[in-house]
Amino acid sequence: MARTIIEPFRIKSVEPIRWTTREQRKVLLRAAHYNLFLLPAADVLIDLLTDSGTGAMSTHQWAAVMEGDESYAGSKSFDRFRASIQDIFGYRHVIPAHQGRAAERILFGVTCKKGDVVPNNTHFDTTRANVEFVGAEAVDLVIPEGRQPANRHPFKGNMDIAALRELIARVGSERVPLVMLTVTNNSGGGQPVSMENARQVSAVCREHRIPLYFDACRFAENSYFIKLRESGYESKTPKQIAQEMFGYGDGCTMSAKKDGMANIGGFLCTNDDLLAQQQKDLLILTEGYPTYGGLAGRDLEAIAVGVQEALEEDYLRYRIASTAYLGNHISEQGVPIVQPPGGHAIYLDARAFLPHIPRDQFPGVALAAELYLEGGIRSVEIGSLMFGSAAKMDLVRLAIPRRVYTQSHVDYVVEVILEVWRKRDSIRGLRLVYEAPFLRHFTAKLEPVTAKA
Ligand code: F0G
């Protein structure tokens, strides 16, 4: 039998992409102040900025879009949305929201107050910001292996159970309104959490009567990693695995822009009736009535179909294989990446790639700028520009949109990265010339460092 893992779809509608010359990119890069967020998307050839909201919908999703019931209250689309989500997640209440961070804002707004502490394997930046916005402290407790780029631990997203126990003992369980597990662990390299770890975190939470919530953005990819890597799960379906994992928790937040296979949307789930009531009250204030939560009926339909498609094995096999394909082809040539390849993205280790560029000259931003200059590829820095001096690593994330690029696109990306790898000694650092007071990476302006001062 042929062994090549192919894209499990045919292409029905195409979106042209635009070539630019190196000379043009040089000018565009300068105009964008070396910050790829400031580039017009039309000037990007392969856009790996994010896997969020950038996926291609299926024929089934587009057909469902036409079934969208746009009634303000009690829409049929909401019933289908809730039924599909409950089938996988199993929680009593399903509250729609316009995207993941809206669900986070509502969850933390209702459960947390000043002085509280929220442990997570690793908070995503919006999750951290929403915890801090209500005056609580966000604490990252990923296992030590999760902070070592070259370490090949199969579940680098796991939470450090001893550290969780220690934290609860130190601050007291009354100050921990909930524990969160992010599956997969995006900020730590798109790395999965094992079922065993979820079970252990859940046990600690139950012992202390603390609710466990999942940040479920990439739950399908996490389920497939469990199937591939954890004994006892080889013959379970990704859906059965997801159902078991969510059974260990009390609720979740979800950005449907990732494994919801939609371009917009999210939701919040909980088993707590009182909390659900408070959350819906808050929802009406900012997002909309609880049967649409800031989404159109057609969006609810796309998500109802999308969460199920994300769990299809043919899709997940291709998805995980294509991300690994990119990671393996560059790491074989010596390019330092976070190992093993994650689910939705490959993370280049910019400190190891460009050891001659000091951290205060943003090696990750310099590398991202060079990838654009060389081949029109857009990636994103996760490091010193994003987190300031608190950054533990300087990474460049190449996030793969779902069902969008083919293997030849990925081959092209491999060639461009290897070309930049050969030229690495000539890449220079950058200096910050403008920064906003918070979330500075979105709008920062930089310029190349010239002669030594
Ligand atoms: N949690 C995780 C783990 C995420 O990766 C994201 C978004 C969110 C929450 C927030 O969801 O964007 O729908 O409000 N991550 C995107 C990314 C933006 O590029 O990784 P959102």
mmCIF file of N, CA, C and O and ligand atoms in Angstrom, residues 50-52 99-101 104 124 126-127 182 186 215 217-218 255 257-258 397, ligand 1:
data_model
loop_
_atom_site.group_PDB
_atom_site.id
_atom_site.type_symbol
_atom_site.label_atom_id
_atom_site.label_comp_id
_atom_site.label_asym_id
_atom_site.label_seq_id
_atom_site.Cartn_x
_atom_site.Cartn_y
_atom_site.Cartn_z
ATOM 1 N N THR A 50 -0.646 32.816 11.935
ATOM 2 C CA THR A 50 -1.478 32.117 12.913
ATOM 3 C C THR A 50 -2.311 31.027 12.244
ATOM 4 O O THR A 50 -2.561 31.078 11.040
ATOM 5 N N ASP A 51 -2.738 30.076 13.051
ATOM 6 C CA ASP A 51 -3.677 29.040 12.601
ATOM 7 C C ASP A 51 -5.087 29.399 13.079
ATOM 8 O O ASP A 51 -5.973 28.578 13.050
ATOM 9 N N SER A 52 -5.263 30.633 13.543
ATOM 10 C CA SER A 52 -6.520 31.031 14.173
ATOM 11 C C SER A 52 -7.432 31.773 13.216
ATOM 12 O O SER A 52 -7.113 32.887 12.782
ATOM 13 N N GLN A 99 -15.289 34.937 20.254
ATOM 14 C CA GLN A 99 -14.054 34.161 20.084
ATOM 15 C C GLN A 99 -13.538 33.762 21.452
ATOM 16 O O GLN A 99 -14.193 34.029 22.462
ATOM 17 N N GLY A 100 -12.378 33.112 21.496
ATOM 18 C CA GLY A 100 -11.902 32.531 22.748
ATOM 19 C C GLY A 100 -11.747 33.531 23.879
ATOM 20 O O GLY A 100 -12.154 33.283 25.020
ATOM 21 N N ARG A 101 -11.170 34.681 23.572
ATOM 22 C CA ARG A 101 -10.884 35.640 24.642
ATOM 23 C C ARG A 101 -12.157 36.211 25.266
ATOM 24 O O ARG A 101 -12.134 36.643 26.416
ATOM 25 N N GLU A 104 -13.039 33.750 27.803
ATOM 26 C CA GLU A 104 -12.109 33.910 28.936
ATOM 27 C C GLU A 104 -12.530 35.084 29.819
ATOM 28 O O GLU A 104 -12.548 34.982 31.044
ATOM 29 N N PHE A 124 -2.030 31.237 27.580
ATOM 30 C CA PHE A 124 -1.856 31.972 26.322
ATOM 31 C C PHE A 124 -1.903 33.462 26.667
ATOM 32 O O PHE A 124 -2.425 33.825 27.718
ATOM 33 N N THR A 126 -3.658 36.103 25.771
ATOM 34 C CA THR A 126 -4.967 36.718 26.087
ATOM 35 C C THR A 126 -5.535 36.141 27.387
ATOM 36 O O THR A 126 -6.236 36.823 28.120
ATOM 37 N N THR A 127 -5.229 34.871 27.652
ATOM 38 C CA THR A 127 -5.717 34.234 28.881
ATOM 39 C C THR A 127 -5.061 34.901 30.085
ATOM 40 O O THR A 127 -5.724 35.285 31.042
ATOM 41 N N THR A 182 -4.329 23.898 29.266
ATOM 42 C CA THR A 182 -4.407 24.335 27.876
ATOM 43 C C THR A 182 -3.988 23.179 26.959
ATOM 44 O O THR A 182 -2.857 22.692 27.058
ATOM 45 N N ASN A 186 -0.130 25.904 23.527
ATOM 46 C CA ASN A 186 0.302 26.764 22.423
ATOM 47 C C ASN A 186 1.605 27.495 22.734
ATOM 48 O O ASN A 186 2.585 27.373 22.002
ATOM 49 N N ASP A 215 -8.643 24.954 28.499
ATOM 50 C CA ASP A 215 -8.581 25.877 27.368
ATOM 51 C C ASP A 215 -8.458 24.927 26.179
ATOM 52 O O ASP A 215 -7.396 24.359 25.908
ATOM 53 N N CYS A 217 -8.846 25.063 22.824
ATOM 54 C CA CYS A 217 -8.639 25.511 21.430
ATOM 55 C C CYS A 217 -8.217 24.407 20.458
ATOM 56 O O CYS A 217 -8.730 24.311 19.364
ATOM 57 N N ARG A 218 -7.237 23.579 20.875
ATOM 58 C CA ARG A 218 -6.694 22.575 19.947
ATOM 59 C C ARG A 218 -6.903 21.170 20.516
ATOM 60 O O ARG A 218 -6.017 20.325 20.492
ATOM 61 N N SER A 255 -11.784 28.604 21.606
ATOM 62 C CA SER A 255 -11.768 29.450 20.427
ATOM 63 C C SER A 255 -12.072 28.545 19.245
ATOM 64 O O SER A 255 -11.259 27.695 18.889
ATOM 65 N N LYS A 257 -11.947 29.217 16.350
ATOM 66 C CA LYS A 257 -11.103 29.604 15.220
ATOM 67 C C LYS A 257 -9.953 28.625 15.016
ATOM 68 O O LYS A 257 -9.225 28.720 14.040
ATOM 69 N N LYS A 258 -9.776 27.710 15.957
ATOM 70 C CA LYS A 258 -8.731 26.691 15.811
ATOM 71 C C LYS A 258 -9.411 25.358 15.468
ATOM 72 O O LYS A 258 -9.885 25.194 14.364
ATOM 73 N N ARG A 397 7.340 31.357 15.567
ATOM 74 C CA ARG A 397 6.310 30.344 15.303
ATOM 75 C C ARG A 397 5.871 30.391 13.855
ATOM 76 O O ARG A 397 5.537 31.448 13.323
HETATM 77 N N1 F0G B 1 -6.135 30.171 24.174
HETATM 78 C C1 F0G B 1 -5.181 29.726 23.352
HETATM 79 C C2 F0G B 1 -4.357 28.544 23.746
HETATM 80 C C3 F0G B 1 -4.962 30.368 22.118
HETATM 81 O O1 F0G B 1 -4.014 29.909 21.304
HETATM 82 C C4 F0G B 1 -5.771 31.486 21.768
HETATM 83 C C5 F0G B 1 -5.562 32.196 20.506
HETATM 84 C C6 F0G B 1 -6.762 31.899 22.666
HETATM 85 C C7 F0G B 1 -6.920 31.213 23.858
HETATM 86 C C8 F0G B 1 -7.655 33.077 22.380
HETATM 87 O O2 F0G B 1 -8.567 32.790 21.393
HETATM 88 O O3 F0G B 1 -7.979 34.361 19.523
HETATM 89 O O4 F0G B 1 -10.210 33.256 19.632
HETATM 90 O O5 F0G B 1 -9.641 35.035 21.231
HETATM 91 N N2 F0G B 1 -4.527 32.052 19.787
HETATM 92 C C9 F0G B 1 -4.251 32.658 18.501
HETATM 93 C C10 F0G B 1 -2.845 32.306 18.073
HETATM 94 C C11 F0G B 1 -4.555 34.114 18.404
HETATM 95 O O6 F0G B 1 -2.357 32.880 17.083
HETATM 96 O O7 F0G B 1 -2.231 31.440 18.698
HETATM 97 P P1 F0G B 1 -9.122 33.921 20.392
#
